[in-house]
Short mmCIF file of C-alpha atoms in Angstrom, two decimals:
data_model
loop_
_atom_site.label_atom_id
_atom_site.label_comp_id
_atom_site.label_asym_id
_atom_site.label_seq_id
_atom_site.Cartn_x
_atom_site.Cartn_y
_atom_site.Cartn_z
CA UNK A 1 -30.58 -20.63 -3.80
CA UNK A 2 -28.76 -17.60 -2.48
CA UNK A 3 -30.57 -15.63 0.18
CA UNK A 4 -31.44 -12.00 -0.53
CA UNK A 5 -28.07 -10.48 0.41
CA UNK A 6 -28.92 -6.78 0.02
CA UNK A 7 -27.16 -3.96 1.74
CA UNK A 8 -29.28 -2.20 4.32
CA UNK A 9 -26.73 0.49 5.30
CA UNK A 10 -23.11 1.54 4.90
CA UNK A 11 -21.00 3.07 7.60
CA UNK A 12 -17.86 5.09 6.85
CA UNK A 13 -15.44 5.79 9.66
CA UNK A 14 -12.34 7.90 8.90
CA UNK A 15 -9.47 7.38 11.45
CA UNK A 16 -6.06 8.80 12.22
CA UNK A 17 -3.52 6.14 12.98
CA UNK A 18 -0.09 6.65 14.58
CA UNK A 19 2.83 6.61 12.16
CA UNK A 20 6.63 6.78 12.85
CA UNK A 21 8.74 9.46 11.22
CA UNK A 22 9.64 7.44 8.11
CA UNK A 23 11.59 9.29 5.43
CA UNK A 24 11.02 9.20 1.66
CA UNK A 25 12.10 11.33 -1.23
CA UNK A 26 9.09 13.65 -0.70
CA UNK A 27 9.68 14.26 3.01
CA UNK A 28 8.52 12.39 6.03
CA UNK A 29 5.40 10.63 7.33
CA UNK A 30 3.21 12.74 9.51
CA UNK A 31 2.74 11.52 13.18
CA UNK A 32 -0.74 10.27 12.17
CA UNK A 33 -1.95 9.03 8.88
CA UNK A 34 -5.61 9.00 7.61
CA UNK A 35 -7.40 5.70 6.78
CA UNK A 36 -11.04 4.96 6.02
CA UNK A 37 -12.84 2.00 7.46
CA UNK A 38 -15.87 0.84 5.42
CA UNK A 39 -18.66 -1.37 6.78
CA UNK A 40 -21.49 -2.74 4.61
CA UNK A 41 -24.33 -4.19 6.68
CA UNK A 42 -26.73 -6.51 5.02
CA UNK A 43 -30.48 -6.77 5.66
CA UNK A 44 -29.58 -9.96 7.70
CA UNK A 45 -27.34 -7.91 9.92
CA UNK A 46 -24.03 -9.25 8.57
CA UNK A 47 -21.28 -6.66 8.50
CA UNK A 48 -18.44 -6.74 5.92
CA UNK A 49 -15.24 -4.75 6.40
CA UNK A 50 -13.05 -2.89 3.98
CA UNK A 51 -10.23 -0.26 4.25
CA UNK A 52 -8.64 2.33 2.02
CA UNK A 53 -7.02 5.75 2.01
CA UNK A 54 -8.70 8.27 4.29
CA UNK A 55 -7.59 11.58 2.72
CA UNK A 56 -10.38 14.15 2.00
CA UNK A 57 -10.39 13.43 -1.76
CA UNK A 58 -11.19 9.79 -1.02
CA UNK A 59 -13.90 10.62 1.55
CA UNK A 60 -15.50 13.11 -0.95
CA UNK A 61 -16.03 10.18 -3.29
CA UNK A 62 -16.78 7.52 -0.73
CA UNK A 63 -19.69 9.32 0.82
CA UNK A 64 -21.84 9.71 -2.36
CA UNK A 65 -20.89 6.18 -3.45
CA UNK A 66 -22.08 4.75 -0.07
CA UNK A 67 -25.40 6.51 -0.60
CA UNK A 68 -25.89 4.57 -3.81
CA UNK A 69 -25.49 1.14 -2.19
CA UNK A 70 -28.68 0.81 -0.21
CA UNK A 71 -30.44 -2.24 -1.65
CA UNK A 72 -27.46 -3.35 -3.70
CA UNK A 73 -26.65 -7.07 -3.47
CA UNK A 74 -23.28 -7.84 -1.87
CA UNK A 75 -22.69 -10.50 -4.46
CA UNK A 76 -23.15 -8.11 -7.34
CA UNK A 77 -19.47 -7.03 -7.39
CA UNK A 78 -19.40 -6.02 -11.07
CA UNK A 79 -22.27 -3.66 -10.25
CA UNK A 80 -20.03 -1.67 -7.90
CA UNK A 81 -18.17 -0.32 -10.88
CA UNK A 82 -21.34 0.55 -12.69
CA UNK A 83 -22.45 2.49 -9.70
CA UNK A 84 -19.05 4.16 -9.41
CA UNK A 85 -19.37 5.39 -13.00
CA UNK A 86 -22.38 7.37 -11.82
CA UNK A 87 -20.07 9.49 -9.61
CA UNK A 88 -18.17 10.83 -12.70
CA UNK A 89 -20.16 14.10 -12.78
CA UNK A 90 -19.71 14.84 -9.13
CA UNK A 91 -16.09 13.71 -9.27
CA UNK A 92 -15.35 16.20 -11.99
CA UNK A 93 -15.48 18.85 -9.26
CA UNK A 94 -12.26 17.18 -7.91
CA UNK A 95 -9.15 18.35 -9.74
CA UNK A 96 -8.89 16.24 -12.94
CA UNK A 97 -5.32 15.22 -12.09
CA UNK A 98 -4.05 15.29 -8.57
CA UNK A 99 -0.30 15.53 -8.29
CA UNK A 100 0.72 13.36 -5.38
CA UNK A 101 4.36 13.59 -6.12
CA UNK A 102 7.01 10.86 -6.53
CA UNK A 103 5.28 8.32 -4.34
CA UNK A 104 2.28 7.51 -6.59
CA UNK A 105 2.80 9.63 -9.69
CA UNK A 106 -0.22 11.52 -11.15
CA UNK A 107 -3.50 10.42 -9.67
CA UNK A 108 -6.59 10.95 -11.81
CA UNK A 109 -10.21 11.08 -10.71
CA UNK A 110 -10.66 7.58 -12.25
CA UNK A 111 -7.83 6.17 -10.13
CA UNK A 112 -9.29 7.78 -7.06
CA UNK A 113 -12.59 6.08 -7.74
CA UNK A 114 -10.90 2.69 -8.09
CA UNK A 115 -9.23 3.26 -4.65
CA UNK A 116 -12.65 3.93 -3.13
CA UNK A 117 -14.42 1.00 -4.87
CA UNK A 118 -11.64 -1.30 -3.69
CA UNK A 119 -12.73 -0.90 -0.04
CA UNK A 120 -16.37 -1.58 -0.84
CA UNK A 121 -15.55 -4.69 -2.91
CA UNK A 122 -13.52 -6.07 -0.04
CA UNK A 123 -16.34 -5.33 2.42
CA UNK A 124 -18.90 -7.03 0.12
CA UNK A 125 -16.63 -10.05 -0.25
CA UNK A 126 -16.25 -10.21 3.55
CA UNK A 127 -20.00 -9.96 4.11
CA UNK A 128 -20.67 -12.54 1.38
CA UNK A 129 -18.16 -14.95 2.83
CA UNK A 130 -19.63 -14.61 6.34
CA UNK A 131 -23.05 -15.21 5.00
CA UNK A 132 -21.98 -18.37 3.13
CA UNK A 133 -19.57 -19.57 5.77
CA UNK A 134 -16.70 -19.32 3.26
CA UNK A 135 -13.33 -17.51 3.46
CA UNK A 136 -12.74 -14.74 0.90
CA UNK A 137 -10.10 -16.81 -0.81
CA UNK A 138 -12.72 -19.47 -1.53
CA UNK A 139 -14.83 -16.81 -3.24
CA UNK A 140 -11.76 -15.93 -5.33
CA UNK A 141 -11.25 -19.52 -6.52
CA UNK A 142 -9.22 -21.06 -3.71
CA UNK A 143 -5.71 -20.98 -2.51
CA UNK A 144 -2.49 -22.11 -4.13
CA UNK A 145 -0.50 -21.51 -0.91
CA UNK A 146 -1.27 -21.75 2.77
CA UNK A 147 0.82 -18.69 3.74
CA UNK A 148 1.87 -15.55 2.05
CA UNK A 149 5.49 -14.35 2.35
CA UNK A 150 6.19 -10.68 3.12
CA UNK A 151 9.34 -8.58 2.98
CA UNK A 152 10.84 -6.37 5.63
CA UNK A 153 10.27 -2.71 4.69
CA UNK A 154 13.31 -0.61 5.74
CA UNK A 155 13.18 3.16 6.14
CA UNK A 156 15.64 5.85 6.95
CA UNK A 157 14.15 7.60 9.98
CA UNK A 158 15.08 9.98 12.79
CA UNK A 159 14.67 8.70 16.37
CA UNK A 160 11.38 10.54 16.81
CA UNK A 161 9.12 13.20 15.29
CA UNK A 162 10.24 16.80 15.93
CA UNK A 163 10.12 18.02 19.49
CA UNK A 164 6.82 19.60 20.30
CA UNK A 165 4.83 17.65 17.57
CA UNK A 166 2.16 15.46 19.20
CA UNK A 167 2.99 11.89 18.38
CA UNK A 168 2.98 8.38 19.73
CA UNK A 169 6.41 7.08 20.87
CA UNK A 170 8.09 4.33 18.93
CA UNK A 171 10.93 2.00 19.93
CA UNK A 172 12.63 1.71 16.63
CA UNK A 173 15.31 4.31 17.12
CA UNK A 174 17.17 6.27 14.40
CA UNK A 175 18.32 4.78 11.10
CA UNK A 176 20.22 7.42 9.11
CA UNK A 177 23.22 5.50 7.91
CA UNK A 178 24.18 1.96 6.72
CA UNK A 179 24.69 0.73 10.33
CA UNK A 180 21.26 2.03 11.34
CA UNK A 181 19.57 0.39 8.36
CA UNK A 182 21.29 -2.94 9.18
CA UNK A 183 20.22 -2.68 12.89
CA UNK A 184 16.62 -1.99 11.72
CA UNK A 185 16.70 -4.98 9.44
CA UNK A 186 17.96 -7.21 12.32
CA UNK A 187 15.12 -6.07 14.46
CA UNK A 188 12.56 -6.85 11.77
CA UNK A 189 14.15 -10.30 11.22
CA UNK A 190 14.18 -11.08 14.91
CA UNK A 191 10.58 -9.95 15.56
CA UNK A 192 8.92 -11.23 12.46
CA UNK A 193 11.26 -13.63 10.69
CA UNK A 194 11.48 -11.74 7.40
CA UNK A 195 13.88 -13.21 4.82
CA UNK A 196 13.98 -10.39 2.27
CA UNK A 197 14.48 -6.67 2.67
CA UNK A 198 13.38 -3.56 0.85
CA UNK A 199 14.93 -0.14 1.48
CA UNK A 200 12.91 2.97 0.81
CA UNK A 201 15.46 5.13 -0.98
CA UNK A 202 15.48 8.50 -2.72
CA UNK A 203 16.32 10.12 0.69
CA UNK A 204 20.13 10.48 0.53
CA UNK A 205 22.52 10.81 -2.34
CA UNK A 206 22.73 7.53 -4.32
CA UNK A 207 26.16 6.58 -3.06
CA UNK A 208 24.99 6.55 0.51
CA UNK A 209 22.09 4.30 -0.40
CA UNK A 210 24.38 1.99 -2.37
CA UNK A 211 26.51 1.72 0.78
CA UNK A 212 23.39 0.81 2.81
CA UNK A 213 22.39 -2.01 0.35
CA UNK A 214 25.96 -3.21 0.39
CA UNK A 215 25.90 -3.38 4.21
CA UNK A 216 22.62 -5.27 4.07
CA UNK A 217 24.23 -7.79 1.61
CA UNK A 218 27.14 -8.32 3.91
CA UNK A 219 24.87 -8.70 6.98
CA UNK A 220 22.35 -10.99 5.24
CA UNK A 221 24.24 -12.90 2.49
CA UNK A 222 22.02 -14.54 -0.05
CA UNK A 223 18.83 -12.75 1.04
CA UNK A 224 16.72 -10.91 -1.58
CA UNK A 225 17.27 -7.20 -1.41
CA UNK A 226 15.31 -4.37 -3.06
CA UNK A 227 15.76 -0.57 -3.31
CA UNK A 228 12.95 1.87 -4.16
CA UNK A 229 13.81 5.59 -4.58
CA UNK A 230 10.30 6.47 -5.93
CA UNK A 231 11.57 7.88 -9.21
CA UNK A 232 14.17 10.17 -7.58
CA UNK A 233 16.94 9.38 -10.08
CA UNK A 234 17.78 10.33 -13.66
CA UNK A 235 18.33 7.59 -16.17
CA UNK A 236 22.15 7.86 -16.00
CA UNK A 237 21.98 7.72 -12.15
CA UNK A 238 19.58 4.73 -12.23
CA UNK A 239 22.02 2.87 -14.51
CA UNK A 240 24.95 3.69 -12.25
CA UNK A 241 23.20 2.34 -9.18
CA UNK A 242 22.03 -0.75 -11.06
CA UNK A 243 25.56 -1.40 -12.26
CA UNK A 244 27.04 -1.08 -8.77
CA UNK A 245 24.38 -3.30 -7.14
CA UNK A 246 23.53 -5.76 -9.88
CA UNK A 247 25.13 -8.65 -8.04
CA UNK A 248 22.89 -8.23 -4.93
CA UNK A 249 19.59 -6.80 -6.01
CA UNK A 250 16.49 -8.86 -6.43
CA UNK A 251 15.02 -5.92 -8.31
CA UNK A 252 15.15 -2.15 -8.47
CA UNK A 253 11.91 -0.40 -7.94
CA UNK A 254 10.88 2.75 -9.81
CA UNK A 255 14.37 4.18 -10.05
CA UNK A 256 13.21 6.87 -12.45
CA UNK A 257 9.90 8.43 -13.42
CA UNK A 258 7.74 7.35 -16.37
CA UNK A 259 7.52 4.40 -18.72
CA UNK A 260 9.86 5.83 -21.35
CA UNK A 261 12.64 6.45 -18.73
CA UNK A 262 12.10 3.03 -17.16
CA UNK A 263 12.45 1.40 -20.60
CA UNK A 264 15.71 3.18 -21.15
CA UNK A 265 17.07 1.94 -17.85
CA UNK A 266 15.73 -1.60 -18.41
CA UNK A 267 17.54 -1.74 -21.79
CA UNK A 268 20.85 -0.90 -20.07
CA UNK A 269 20.89 -3.22 -17.06
CA UNK A 270 20.26 -6.89 -16.32
CA UNK A 271 18.69 -5.92 -12.99
CA UNK A 272 14.91 -6.48 -13.14
CA UNK A 273 12.87 -3.25 -12.71
CA UNK A 274 9.72 -3.24 -10.61
CA UNK A 275 6.96 -0.62 -10.53
CA UNK A 276 3.89 0.51 -8.57
CA UNK A 277 4.05 3.95 -10.27
CA UNK A 278 4.05 3.65 -14.06
CA UNK A 279 1.71 0.63 -14.25
CA UNK A 280 -1.27 1.30 -11.93
CA UNK A 281 -4.16 0.81 -14.31
CA UNK A 282 -4.98 -1.67 -17.13
CA UNK A 283 -4.60 1.21 -19.69
CA UNK A 284 -0.92 1.56 -18.70
CA UNK A 285 -0.03 -2.03 -19.20
CA UNK A 286 0.36 -2.17 -23.04
CA UNK A 287 3.10 0.50 -23.31
CA UNK A 288 5.07 -0.71 -20.28
CA UNK A 289 5.02 -4.42 -21.41
CA UNK A 290 5.64 -3.93 -25.07
CA UNK A 291 8.53 -1.58 -24.33
CA UNK A 292 9.91 -4.01 -21.73
CA UNK A 293 9.96 -1.13 -19.25
CA UNK A 294 9.18 -3.29 -16.20
CA UNK A 295 9.85 -6.90 -15.29
CA UNK A 296 7.79 -7.04 -12.06
CA UNK A 297 4.49 -5.28 -11.33
CA UNK A 298 3.72 -4.49 -7.75
CA UNK A 299 -0.04 -4.75 -7.53
CA UNK A 300 -2.03 -2.88 -4.93
CA UNK A 301 -5.65 -3.81 -4.60
CA UNK A 302 -6.45 -0.22 -3.42
CA UNK A 303 -5.07 1.19 -6.73
CA UNK A 304 -6.53 -1.50 -8.98
CA UNK A 305 -10.05 -1.47 -7.71
CA UNK A 306 -10.08 -4.59 -5.54
CA UNK A 307 -9.16 -8.25 -5.26
CA UNK A 308 -10.59 -9.54 -8.50
CA UNK A 309 -8.86 -6.87 -10.56
CA UNK A 310 -5.65 -7.94 -8.78
CA UNK A 311 -6.27 -11.48 -10.08
CA UNK A 312 -6.89 -10.15 -13.58
CA UNK A 313 -3.60 -8.14 -13.46
CA UNK A 314 -1.68 -11.20 -12.32
CA UNK A 315 -3.11 -13.16 -15.24
CA UNK A 316 -1.98 -10.51 -17.80
CA UNK A 317 1.44 -10.46 -16.17
CA UNK A 318 1.66 -14.18 -16.50
CA UNK A 319 0.75 -14.02 -20.14
CA UNK A 320 3.55 -11.54 -20.81
CA UNK A 321 6.16 -13.24 -18.61
CA UNK A 322 6.22 -10.30 -16.23
CA UNK A 323 6.57 -11.02 -12.53
CA UNK A 324 3.99 -9.88 -10.00
CA UNK A 325 4.08 -9.10 -6.29
CA UNK A 326 2.30 -6.60 -4.00
CA UNK A 327 2.92 -2.99 -3.09
CA UNK A 328 2.13 -1.68 0.42
CA UNK A 329 0.87 1.58 1.78
CA UNK A 330 0.45 2.57 5.41
CA UNK A 331 -2.30 0.15 6.01
CA UNK A 332 -4.09 -1.58 8.92
CA UNK A 333 -5.12 -5.22 9.44
CA UNK A 334 -8.15 -5.19 7.26
CA UNK A 335 -6.04 -4.35 4.19
CA UNK A 336 -3.36 -6.89 5.20
CA UNK A 337 -5.99 -9.63 5.54
CA UNK A 338 -7.37 -8.65 2.06
CA UNK A 339 -3.86 -8.68 0.52
CA UNK A 340 -3.19 -12.09 2.13
CA UNK A 341 -6.40 -13.68 0.81
CA UNK A 342 -5.86 -12.48 -2.78
CA UNK A 343 -2.11 -13.26 -2.73
CA UNK A 344 -2.94 -16.76 -1.66
CA UNK A 345 -4.86 -17.30 -4.87
CA UNK A 346 -2.19 -15.96 -7.36
CA UNK A 347 -0.18 -18.82 -8.90
CA UNK A 348 3.02 -17.10 -9.91
CA UNK A 349 3.69 -14.95 -6.95
CA UNK A 350 7.57 -15.36 -6.92
CA UNK A 351 8.48 -12.31 -4.88
CA UNK A 352 7.57 -11.60 -1.24
CA UNK A 353 4.94 -8.90 -0.83
CA UNK A 354 5.59 -5.50 0.76
CA UNK A 355 3.96 -4.54 4.06
CA UNK A 356 4.12 -1.40 6.21
CA UNK A 357 2.10 -3.31 8.96
CA UNK A 358 5.00 -3.87 11.34
CA UNK A 359 5.43 -0.10 11.50
CA UNK A 360 1.75 0.45 12.61
CA UNK A 361 1.50 0.22 16.36
CA UNK A 362 -2.29 0.76 16.22
CA UNK A 363 -5.09 -1.18 14.59
CA UNK A 364 -8.88 -1.51 14.51
CA UNK A 365 -8.99 -5.29 14.96
CA UNK A 366 -9.64 -7.25 18.10
CA UNK A 367 -6.49 -9.31 17.20
CA UNK A 368 -3.50 -8.19 15.14
CA UNK A 369 -2.38 -10.34 12.26
CA UNK A 370 0.91 -11.99 12.89
CA UNK A 371 3.99 -12.77 10.86
CA UNK A 372 5.63 -16.16 11.37
CA UNK A 373 8.82 -16.84 9.47
CA UNK A 374 8.06 -13.63 7.45
CA UNK A 375 4.73 -14.93 6.34
CA UNK A 376 1.02 -14.52 7.26
CA UNK A 377 -1.02 -17.72 7.32
CA UNK A 378 -4.20 -17.60 5.21
CA UNK A 379 -7.34 -17.65 7.33
CA UNK A 380 -10.00 -20.27 6.62
CA UNK A 381 -12.54 -18.44 8.78
CA UNK A 382 -15.61 -17.03 7.03
CA UNK A 383 -14.99 -13.70 5.19
CA UNK A 384 -11.63 -12.04 5.86
CA UNK A 385 -11.33 -13.80 9.24
CA UNK A 386 -10.92 -10.52 11.17
CA UNK A 387 -13.12 -8.81 13.74
CA UNK A 388 -13.54 -5.08 14.39
CA UNK A 389 -12.67 -3.71 17.79
CA UNK A 390 -15.34 -1.05 18.06
CA UNK A 391 -13.84 0.74 21.08
CA UNK A 392 -10.45 1.10 19.29
CA UNK A 393 -12.22 2.25 16.09
CA UNK A 394 -14.11 4.88 18.03
CA UNK A 395 -10.88 6.13 19.71
CA UNK A 396 -9.06 6.47 16.37
CA UNK A 397 -12.12 8.21 14.86
CA UNK A 398 -12.24 10.68 17.82
CA UNK A 399 -8.58 11.53 16.98
CA UNK A 400 -9.71 12.32 13.41
CA UNK A 401 -12.71 14.28 14.59
CA UNK A 402 -10.65 16.33 16.98
CA UNK A 403 -8.01 17.12 14.35
CA UNK A 404 -8.11 20.70 13.06
CA UNK A 405 -7.63 19.50 9.48
CA UNK A 406 -3.88 19.48 9.33
CA UNK A 407 -3.58 15.74 9.42
CA UNK A 408 -6.69 14.65 7.50
CA UNK A 409 -4.67 14.72 4.27
CA UNK A 410 -1.36 13.08 4.08
CA UNK A 411 1.43 15.63 3.25
CA UNK A 412 4.97 14.38 3.70
CA UNK A 413 6.43 17.73 2.57
CA UNK A 414 4.44 19.65 5.18
CA UNK A 415 5.64 17.18 7.90
CA UNK A 416 9.15 17.67 6.71
CA UNK A 417 8.89 21.48 7.02
CA UNK A 418 8.33 21.10 10.76
CA UNK A 419 11.86 19.70 11.08
CA UNK A 420 13.37 21.65 8.14
CA UNK A 421 11.61 24.95 7.56
CA UNK A 422 11.52 25.94 3.92
CA UNK A 423 11.51 22.29 2.72
CA UNK A 424 9.62 21.77 -0.60
CA UNK A 425 9.05 18.51 -2.42
CA UNK A 426 12.09 18.16 -4.62
CA UNK A 427 11.96 18.49 -8.40
CA UNK A 428 12.51 15.10 -10.04
CA UNK A 429 14.97 13.74 -10.69
CA UNK A 430 16.71 14.70 -7.49
CA UNK A 431 19.94 13.01 -8.63
#
């Protein structure tokens, strides 16, 4: 008989984490990015950890949700969504559709709730696993692989944030041309053993990014390559790029915005199209799959509402013959551990997962997760198998508390204006 695993309290800790000046079609990463660390503590004193976005709109939903959880059983995972539905009235005070640009598409209140619930679901699974002496992957049905392969995530970037902007130093150097991208890829290969490479595009005109991918193909012959412009291209431009790179691309990710445009591109190229933008909820699956708009869905347990929804998505993809992998955001080790546990349980994971983690010099864990041969081994320790460094968590929270509000919401366009006054998020498509 299961012990009474009820939640006694919940702790929410927003933090600001150092981030290099990584470029994308909207602008550039700020010197610090907000994340939210969730702890659920059971009546037995067992603490479970979760992590999600830390922007104000997520905090505004996480706080009232946390207040509903006192007395909730950590094994009642379905009940988390029932409780989240009770936030609908309060959430209506948030804009009904939050435009977050070309990086995520349009974000509704419902999608925001899922991103909040995801952190609590992971925290409950972590607490439950610790209580039962079982790893999270065992609670999800067990592993089909002992290690999860990840892809190197390449970014165009200047050498540093603009002069005078408070920021942590990084040793990556500039990467603003094909030679710089290849050098960055070599560094990631040498440090972490990655065997596949994804370039964040939509930054420079398509011919320049084609040249960068071609340079990667020459430097790493036979290695899987990906290009993701976050919807920055028109359908004709997308088809042109696909035609010029069809012999080297593993897939082309979100070259254009929207399911209809993606379907038009898919019909005109043999290059598989991947997405983490036009399929981010179960309601969006039918149109995308029946129109053959995407051939690979990049799941993100934050978007989808947790690890069990990720498994459900993978099963639907399998039924339709659509590939599945995992999208990454600017995450810490708790999220990487959660990704690794669920990825280890998905049978048809034929593409390496994305991860920003090598770019994050800071973490809230006592020990960073490590990549060996481009992969993270799946922990068999109880729960997620990670431990919180409370001193480090407190320091990153102090940074958040001391901020005057400018960095508590990620805004790549605002960060870009520091370097280029007058910059505005481009109208899509850019090219």
